[in-house]
mmCIF file of C-alpha atoms in Angstrom:
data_model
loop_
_atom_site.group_PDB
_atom_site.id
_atom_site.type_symbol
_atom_site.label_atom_id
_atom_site.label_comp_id
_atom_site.label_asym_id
_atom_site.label_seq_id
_atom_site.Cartn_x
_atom_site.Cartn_y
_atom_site.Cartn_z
ATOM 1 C CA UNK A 1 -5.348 23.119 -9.177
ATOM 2 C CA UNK A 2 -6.892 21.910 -12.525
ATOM 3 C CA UNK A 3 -5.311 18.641 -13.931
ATOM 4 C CA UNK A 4 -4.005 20.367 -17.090
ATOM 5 C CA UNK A 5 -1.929 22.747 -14.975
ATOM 6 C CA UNK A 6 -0.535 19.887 -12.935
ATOM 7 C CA UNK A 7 2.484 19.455 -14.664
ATOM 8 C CA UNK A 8 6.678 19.809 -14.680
ATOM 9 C CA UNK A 9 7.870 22.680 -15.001
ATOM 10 C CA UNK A 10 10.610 20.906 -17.846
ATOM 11 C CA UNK A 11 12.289 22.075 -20.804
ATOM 12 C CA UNK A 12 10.151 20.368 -24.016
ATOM 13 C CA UNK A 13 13.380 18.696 -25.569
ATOM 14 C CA UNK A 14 13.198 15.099 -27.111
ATOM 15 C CA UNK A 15 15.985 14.317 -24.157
ATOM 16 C CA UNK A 16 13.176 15.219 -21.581
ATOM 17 C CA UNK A 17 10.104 13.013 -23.655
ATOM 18 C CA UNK A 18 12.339 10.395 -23.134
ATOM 19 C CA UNK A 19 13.138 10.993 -19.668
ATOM 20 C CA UNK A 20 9.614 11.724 -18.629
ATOM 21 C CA UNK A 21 8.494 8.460 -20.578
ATOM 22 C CA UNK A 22 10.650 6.030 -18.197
ATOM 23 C CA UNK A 23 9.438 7.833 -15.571
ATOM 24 C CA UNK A 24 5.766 7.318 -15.846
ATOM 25 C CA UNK A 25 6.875 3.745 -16.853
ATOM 26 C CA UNK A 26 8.271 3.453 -13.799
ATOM 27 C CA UNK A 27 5.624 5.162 -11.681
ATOM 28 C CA UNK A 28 3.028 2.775 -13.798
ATOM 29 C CA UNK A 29 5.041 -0.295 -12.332
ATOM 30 C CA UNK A 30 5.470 0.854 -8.947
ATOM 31 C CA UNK A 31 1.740 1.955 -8.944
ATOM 32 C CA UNK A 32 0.156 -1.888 -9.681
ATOM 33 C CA UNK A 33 3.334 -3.383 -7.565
ATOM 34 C CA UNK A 34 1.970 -1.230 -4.462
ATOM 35 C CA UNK A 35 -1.622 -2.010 -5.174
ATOM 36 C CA UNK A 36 -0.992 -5.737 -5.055
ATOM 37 C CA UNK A 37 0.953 -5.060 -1.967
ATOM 38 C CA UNK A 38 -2.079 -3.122 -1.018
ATOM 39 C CA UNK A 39 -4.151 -6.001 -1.430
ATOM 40 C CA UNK A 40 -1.951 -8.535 -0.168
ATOM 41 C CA UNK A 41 -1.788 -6.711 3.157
ATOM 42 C CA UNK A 42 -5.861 -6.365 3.450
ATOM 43 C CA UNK A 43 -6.245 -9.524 2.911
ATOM 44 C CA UNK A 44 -3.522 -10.598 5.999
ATOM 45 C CA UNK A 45 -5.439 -8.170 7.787
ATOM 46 C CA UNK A 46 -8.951 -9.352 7.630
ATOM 47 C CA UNK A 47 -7.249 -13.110 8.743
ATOM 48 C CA UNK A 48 -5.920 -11.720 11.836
ATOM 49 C CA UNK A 49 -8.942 -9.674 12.748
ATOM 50 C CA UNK A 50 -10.914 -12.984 12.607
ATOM 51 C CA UNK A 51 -8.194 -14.732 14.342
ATOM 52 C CA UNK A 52 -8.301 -11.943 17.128
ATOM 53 C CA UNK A 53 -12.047 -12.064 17.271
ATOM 54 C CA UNK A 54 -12.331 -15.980 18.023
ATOM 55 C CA UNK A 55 -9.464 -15.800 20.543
ATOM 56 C CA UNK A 56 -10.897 -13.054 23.056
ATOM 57 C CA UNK A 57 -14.051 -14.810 22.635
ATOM 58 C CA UNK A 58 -12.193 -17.899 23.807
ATOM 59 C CA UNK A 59 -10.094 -16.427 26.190
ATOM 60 C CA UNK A 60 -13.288 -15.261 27.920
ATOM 61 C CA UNK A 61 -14.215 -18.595 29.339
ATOM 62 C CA UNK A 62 -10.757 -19.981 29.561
ATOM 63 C CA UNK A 63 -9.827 -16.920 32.154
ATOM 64 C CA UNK A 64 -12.743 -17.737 33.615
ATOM 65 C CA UNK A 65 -12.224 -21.162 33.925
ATOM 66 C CA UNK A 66 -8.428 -20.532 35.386
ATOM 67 C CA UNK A 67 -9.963 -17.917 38.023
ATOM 68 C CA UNK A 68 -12.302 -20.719 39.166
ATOM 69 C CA UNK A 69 -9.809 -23.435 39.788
ATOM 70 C CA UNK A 70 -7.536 -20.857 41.778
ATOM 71 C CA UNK A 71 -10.503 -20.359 43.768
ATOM 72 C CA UNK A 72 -11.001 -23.928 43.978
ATOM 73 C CA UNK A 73 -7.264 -24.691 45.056
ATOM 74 C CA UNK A 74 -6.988 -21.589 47.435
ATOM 75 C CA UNK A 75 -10.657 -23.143 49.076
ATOM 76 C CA UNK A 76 -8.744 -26.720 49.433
ATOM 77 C CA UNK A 77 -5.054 -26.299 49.860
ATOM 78 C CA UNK A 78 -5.529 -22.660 51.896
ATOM 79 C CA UNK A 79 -5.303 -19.127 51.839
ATOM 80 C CA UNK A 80 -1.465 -19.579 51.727
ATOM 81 C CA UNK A 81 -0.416 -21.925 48.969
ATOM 82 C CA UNK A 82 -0.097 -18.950 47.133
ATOM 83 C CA UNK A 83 3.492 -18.135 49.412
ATOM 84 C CA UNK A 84 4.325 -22.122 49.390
ATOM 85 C CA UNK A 85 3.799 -21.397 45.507
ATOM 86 C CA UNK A 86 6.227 -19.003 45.588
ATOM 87 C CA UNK A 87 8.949 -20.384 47.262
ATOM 88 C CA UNK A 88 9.260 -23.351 45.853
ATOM 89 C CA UNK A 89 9.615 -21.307 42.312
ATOM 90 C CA UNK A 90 12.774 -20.125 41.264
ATOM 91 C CA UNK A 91 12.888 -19.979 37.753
ATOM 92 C CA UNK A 92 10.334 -19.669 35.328
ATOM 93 C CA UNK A 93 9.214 -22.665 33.328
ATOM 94 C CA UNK A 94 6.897 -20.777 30.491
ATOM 95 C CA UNK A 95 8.948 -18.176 28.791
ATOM 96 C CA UNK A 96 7.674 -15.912 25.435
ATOM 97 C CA UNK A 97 10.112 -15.188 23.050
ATOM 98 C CA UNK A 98 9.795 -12.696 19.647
ATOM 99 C CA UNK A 99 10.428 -13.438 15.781
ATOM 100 C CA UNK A 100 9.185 -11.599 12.356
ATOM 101 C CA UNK A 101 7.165 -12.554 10.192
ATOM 102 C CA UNK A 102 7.657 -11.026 6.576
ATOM 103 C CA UNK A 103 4.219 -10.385 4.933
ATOM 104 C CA UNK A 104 4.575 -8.383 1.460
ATOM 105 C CA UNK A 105 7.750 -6.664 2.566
ATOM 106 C CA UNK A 106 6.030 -5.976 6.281
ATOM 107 C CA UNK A 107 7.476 -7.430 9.286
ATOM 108 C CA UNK A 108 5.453 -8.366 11.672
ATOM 109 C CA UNK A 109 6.316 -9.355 15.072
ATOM 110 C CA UNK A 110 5.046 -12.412 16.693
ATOM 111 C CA UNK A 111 4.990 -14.411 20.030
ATOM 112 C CA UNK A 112 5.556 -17.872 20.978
ATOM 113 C CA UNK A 113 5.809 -19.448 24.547
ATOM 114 C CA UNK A 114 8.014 -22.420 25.555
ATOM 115 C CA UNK A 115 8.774 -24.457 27.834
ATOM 116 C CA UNK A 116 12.357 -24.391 29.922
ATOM 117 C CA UNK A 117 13.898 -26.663 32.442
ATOM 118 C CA UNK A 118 11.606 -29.385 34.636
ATOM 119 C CA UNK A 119 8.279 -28.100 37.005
ATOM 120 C CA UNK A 120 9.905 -28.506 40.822
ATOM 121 C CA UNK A 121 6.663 -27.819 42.808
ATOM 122 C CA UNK A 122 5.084 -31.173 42.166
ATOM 123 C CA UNK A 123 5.581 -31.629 45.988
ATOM 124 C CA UNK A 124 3.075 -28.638 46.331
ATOM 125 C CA UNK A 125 0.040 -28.959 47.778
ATOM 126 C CA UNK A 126 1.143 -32.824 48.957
ATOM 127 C CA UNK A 127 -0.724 -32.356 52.511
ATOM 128 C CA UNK A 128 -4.225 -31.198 51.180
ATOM 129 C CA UNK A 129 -5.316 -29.763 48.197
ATOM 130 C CA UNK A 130 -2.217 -30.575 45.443
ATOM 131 C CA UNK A 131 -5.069 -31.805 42.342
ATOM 132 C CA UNK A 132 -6.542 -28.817 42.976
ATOM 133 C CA UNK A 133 -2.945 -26.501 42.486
ATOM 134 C CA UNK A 134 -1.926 -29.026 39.526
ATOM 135 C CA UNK A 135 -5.787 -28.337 38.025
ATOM 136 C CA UNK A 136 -5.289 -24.234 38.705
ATOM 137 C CA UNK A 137 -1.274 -24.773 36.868
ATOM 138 C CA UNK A 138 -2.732 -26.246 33.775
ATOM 139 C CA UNK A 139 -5.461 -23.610 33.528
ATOM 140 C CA UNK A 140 -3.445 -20.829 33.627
ATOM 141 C CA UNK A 141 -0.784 -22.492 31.485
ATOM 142 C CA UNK A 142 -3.477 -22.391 29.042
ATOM 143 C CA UNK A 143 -4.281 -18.660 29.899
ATOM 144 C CA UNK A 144 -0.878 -17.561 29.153
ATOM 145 C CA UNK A 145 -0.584 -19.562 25.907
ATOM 146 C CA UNK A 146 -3.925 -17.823 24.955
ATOM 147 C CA UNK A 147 -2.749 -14.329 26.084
ATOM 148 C CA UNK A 148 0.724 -14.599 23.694
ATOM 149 C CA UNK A 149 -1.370 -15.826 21.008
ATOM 150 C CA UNK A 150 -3.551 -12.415 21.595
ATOM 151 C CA UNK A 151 -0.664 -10.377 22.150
ATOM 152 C CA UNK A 152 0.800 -11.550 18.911
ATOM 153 C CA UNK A 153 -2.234 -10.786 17.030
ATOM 154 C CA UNK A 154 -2.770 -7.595 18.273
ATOM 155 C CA UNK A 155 0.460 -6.259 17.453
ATOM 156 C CA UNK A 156 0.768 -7.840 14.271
ATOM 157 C CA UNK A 157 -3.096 -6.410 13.867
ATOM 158 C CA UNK A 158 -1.395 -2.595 14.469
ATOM 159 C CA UNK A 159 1.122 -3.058 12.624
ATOM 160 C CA UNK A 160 -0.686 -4.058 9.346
ATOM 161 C CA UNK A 161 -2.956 -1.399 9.914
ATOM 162 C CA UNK A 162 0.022 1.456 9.765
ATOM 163 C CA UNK A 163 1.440 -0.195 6.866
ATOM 164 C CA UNK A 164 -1.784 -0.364 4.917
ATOM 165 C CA UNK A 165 -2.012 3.369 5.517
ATOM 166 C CA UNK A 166 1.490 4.133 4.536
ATOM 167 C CA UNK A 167 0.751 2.039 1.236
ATOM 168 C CA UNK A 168 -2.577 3.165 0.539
ATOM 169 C CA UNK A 169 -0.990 7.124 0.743
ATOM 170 C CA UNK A 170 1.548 6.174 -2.016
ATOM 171 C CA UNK A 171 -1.232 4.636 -4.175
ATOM 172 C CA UNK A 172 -3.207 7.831 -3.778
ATOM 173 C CA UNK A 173 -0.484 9.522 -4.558
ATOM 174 C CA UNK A 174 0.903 7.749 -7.686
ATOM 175 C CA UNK A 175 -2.563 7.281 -8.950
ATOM 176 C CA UNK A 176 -3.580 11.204 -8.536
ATOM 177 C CA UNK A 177 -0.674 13.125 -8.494
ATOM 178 C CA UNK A 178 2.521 11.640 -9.500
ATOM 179 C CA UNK A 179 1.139 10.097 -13.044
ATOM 180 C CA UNK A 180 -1.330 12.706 -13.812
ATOM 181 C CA UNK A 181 1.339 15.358 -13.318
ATOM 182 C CA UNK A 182 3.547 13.156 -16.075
ATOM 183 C CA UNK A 183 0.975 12.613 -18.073
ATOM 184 C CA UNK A 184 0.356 16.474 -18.154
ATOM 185 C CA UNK A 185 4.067 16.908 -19.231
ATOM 186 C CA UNK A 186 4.233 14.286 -21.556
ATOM 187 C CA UNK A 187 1.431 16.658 -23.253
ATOM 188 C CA UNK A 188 2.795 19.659 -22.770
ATOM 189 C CA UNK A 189 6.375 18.489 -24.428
ATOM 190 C CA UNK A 190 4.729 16.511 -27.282
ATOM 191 C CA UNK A 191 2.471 19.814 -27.986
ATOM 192 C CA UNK A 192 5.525 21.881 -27.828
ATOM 193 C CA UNK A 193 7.519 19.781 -30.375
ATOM 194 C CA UNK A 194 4.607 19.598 -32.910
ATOM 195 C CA UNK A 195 4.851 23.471 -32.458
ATOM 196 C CA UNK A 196 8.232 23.652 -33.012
ATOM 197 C CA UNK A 197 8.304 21.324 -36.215
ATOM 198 C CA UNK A 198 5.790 23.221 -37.716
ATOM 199 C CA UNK A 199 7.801 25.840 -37.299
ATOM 200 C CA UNK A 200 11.171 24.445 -38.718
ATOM 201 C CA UNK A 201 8.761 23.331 -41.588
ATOM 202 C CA UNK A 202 7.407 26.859 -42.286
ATOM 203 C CA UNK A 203 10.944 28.797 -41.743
ATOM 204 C CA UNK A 204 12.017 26.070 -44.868
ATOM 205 C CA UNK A 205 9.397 26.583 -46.918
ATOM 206 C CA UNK A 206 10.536 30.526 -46.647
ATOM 207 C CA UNK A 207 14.007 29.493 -46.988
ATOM 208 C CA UNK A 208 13.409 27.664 -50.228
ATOM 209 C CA UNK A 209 11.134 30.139 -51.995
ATOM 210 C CA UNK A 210 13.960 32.784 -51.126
ATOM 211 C CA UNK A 211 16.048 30.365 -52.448
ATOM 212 C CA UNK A 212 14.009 30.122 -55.812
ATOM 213 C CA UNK A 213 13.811 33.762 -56.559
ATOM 214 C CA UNK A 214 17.554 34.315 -55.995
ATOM 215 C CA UNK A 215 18.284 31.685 -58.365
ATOM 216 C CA UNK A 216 15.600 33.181 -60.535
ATOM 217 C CA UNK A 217 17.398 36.816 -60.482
ATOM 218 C CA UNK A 218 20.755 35.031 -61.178
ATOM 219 C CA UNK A 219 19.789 33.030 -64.203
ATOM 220 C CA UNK A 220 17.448 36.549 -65.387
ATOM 221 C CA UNK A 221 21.173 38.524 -64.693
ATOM 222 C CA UNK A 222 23.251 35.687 -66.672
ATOM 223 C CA UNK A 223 20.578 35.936 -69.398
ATOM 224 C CA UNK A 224 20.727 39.842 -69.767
ATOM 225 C CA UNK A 225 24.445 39.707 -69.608
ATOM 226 C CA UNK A 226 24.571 37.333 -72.646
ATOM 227 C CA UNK A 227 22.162 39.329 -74.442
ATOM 228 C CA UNK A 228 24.252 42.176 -73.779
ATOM 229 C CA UNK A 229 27.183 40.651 -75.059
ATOM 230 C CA UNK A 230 25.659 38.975 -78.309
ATOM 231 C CA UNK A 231 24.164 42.175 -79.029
ATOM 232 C CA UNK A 232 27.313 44.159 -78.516
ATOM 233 C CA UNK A 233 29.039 41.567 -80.760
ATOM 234 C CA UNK A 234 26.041 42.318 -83.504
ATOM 235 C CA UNK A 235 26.767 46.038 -82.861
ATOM 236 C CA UNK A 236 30.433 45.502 -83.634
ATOM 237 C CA UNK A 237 29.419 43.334 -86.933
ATOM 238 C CA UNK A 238 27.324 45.257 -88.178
ATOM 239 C CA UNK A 239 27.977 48.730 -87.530
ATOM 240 C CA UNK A 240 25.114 49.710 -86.004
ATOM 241 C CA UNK A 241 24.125 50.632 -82.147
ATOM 242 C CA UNK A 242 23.713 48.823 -79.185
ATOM 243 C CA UNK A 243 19.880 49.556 -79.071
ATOM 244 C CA UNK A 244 19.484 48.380 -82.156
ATOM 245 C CA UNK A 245 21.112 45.520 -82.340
ATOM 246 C CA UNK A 246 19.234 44.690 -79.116
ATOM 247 C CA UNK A 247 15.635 45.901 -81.300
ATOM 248 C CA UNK A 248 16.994 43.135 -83.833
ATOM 249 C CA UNK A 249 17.308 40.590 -81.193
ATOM 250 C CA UNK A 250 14.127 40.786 -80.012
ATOM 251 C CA UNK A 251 12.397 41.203 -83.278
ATOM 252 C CA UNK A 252 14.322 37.660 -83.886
ATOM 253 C CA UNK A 253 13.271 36.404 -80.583
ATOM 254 C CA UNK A 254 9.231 36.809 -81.371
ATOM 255 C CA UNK A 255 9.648 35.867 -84.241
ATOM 256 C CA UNK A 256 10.769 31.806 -83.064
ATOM 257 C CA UNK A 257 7.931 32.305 -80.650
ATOM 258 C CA UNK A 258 5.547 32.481 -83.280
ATOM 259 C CA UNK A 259 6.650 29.378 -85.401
ATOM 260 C CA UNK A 260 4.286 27.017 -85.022
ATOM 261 C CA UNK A 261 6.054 23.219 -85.164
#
């Protein structure tokens, strides 16, 4: 569809100018409100993808790191500290919980860890092997902090990527469609109303030339019936006919047209 024919199918009133006028006002506004939101957004989202990208590449040696010192403990302390581990665990002392972050009218989840009640297995390991298990608790401590922090980036990552769509579609769309198609109208209506006025302006020039020759007819009427009546008073006078006494008007009447003042 061409761009002129992208338009409202409106009534071209001055009501509906108006009306169309605060509405591409409005779309204008919501248009460069959207795009800053737009950019607002991008920018958030380029942060966390460099965030995201430093952490795995840190996380990399850090799980590493953790799956060593397990090795290390299970090589010192036994194949079994893992069940000792167990048992003497009830509770868990590293919990995540969830919060929002508002970013440009986008809420973005995010993940912390802390800390609840006291560690009990620092008996553990207290035969052979327990620097080892409190070395392999502190790595993976670290682990799961830096597994949250991905966690949270990831899904704040997805997140911001769905709502940059969403807002980039309703840029596209105010930008190319909604104004354009106003714009059209706004044509449209303003071409029709020039129409129209020239119109109204043409039907009075009509009117007043109509006008002008019926007042011309009545004053020509008025002046033939006093002519009538003067000469019919002549006729009366002077004993003579109608005809002539109009002949003698006449005669009269060229004659003051020829005096020369």
């Amino acid at each position: 569809m061409s761009g002129q024919s992208q338009r409202l199918n409106v009534v071209p009133t001055v009501t509906m100018l108006g009306i169309m006028k605060a509405r591409l006002v409005g779309a204008t506004r919501g248009h460069a409100l959207l795009k800053k939101k737009s950019d607002a957004l991008t920018v958030q989202f380029r942060q966390i993808l460099k965030k995201i990208v430093s952490t795995k590449e840190s996380m990399g040696e850090i799980m590493k790191t953790s799956s060593f010192s397990l090795t290390e403990a299970k090589y010192v302390a036994g194949e079994n500290i893992k069940h000792v581990v167990l048992e003497s665990v009830q509770t868990a002392s590293l919990k995540v919980r969830s919060r929002q972050e508002n970013v440009a009218g986008v809420k973005l989840p995010k993940f912390e860890y802390f800390t609840e009640g006291e560690t009990k297995n620092d008996l553990t390991g207290l035969a052979r092997g327990g620097q080892q298990v409190q070395q392999c608790r502190a790595a993976y401590v670290k682990a799961i902090e830096v597994l949250v922090e991905l966690a949270s980036l990831q899904t704040s990552f997805l997140t911001l990527d769905e709502a940059i769509k969403t807002t980039n579609r309703r840029v596209n769309a105010l930008e190319n469609v909604v104004k354009p198609r106003l714009e059209n109208t706004i044509s449209y209506i303003k071409g029709e109303l020039d129409e129209l006025e020239r119109e109204d302006f043409f039907r009075l020039k009509k009117i007043q030339g109509y006008k002008k020759r019926e007042i011309e007819k009545q004053l020509a009427a008025a002046k033939e019936f006093v002519e009538d009546k003067f000469a019919e008073k002549i006729s009366l006078q002077k004993g003579i006919s109608i005809n002539a006494a109009h002949n003698l008007l006449s005669a009269a009447r060229e004659k003051d047209e020829d005096i020369i003042f």
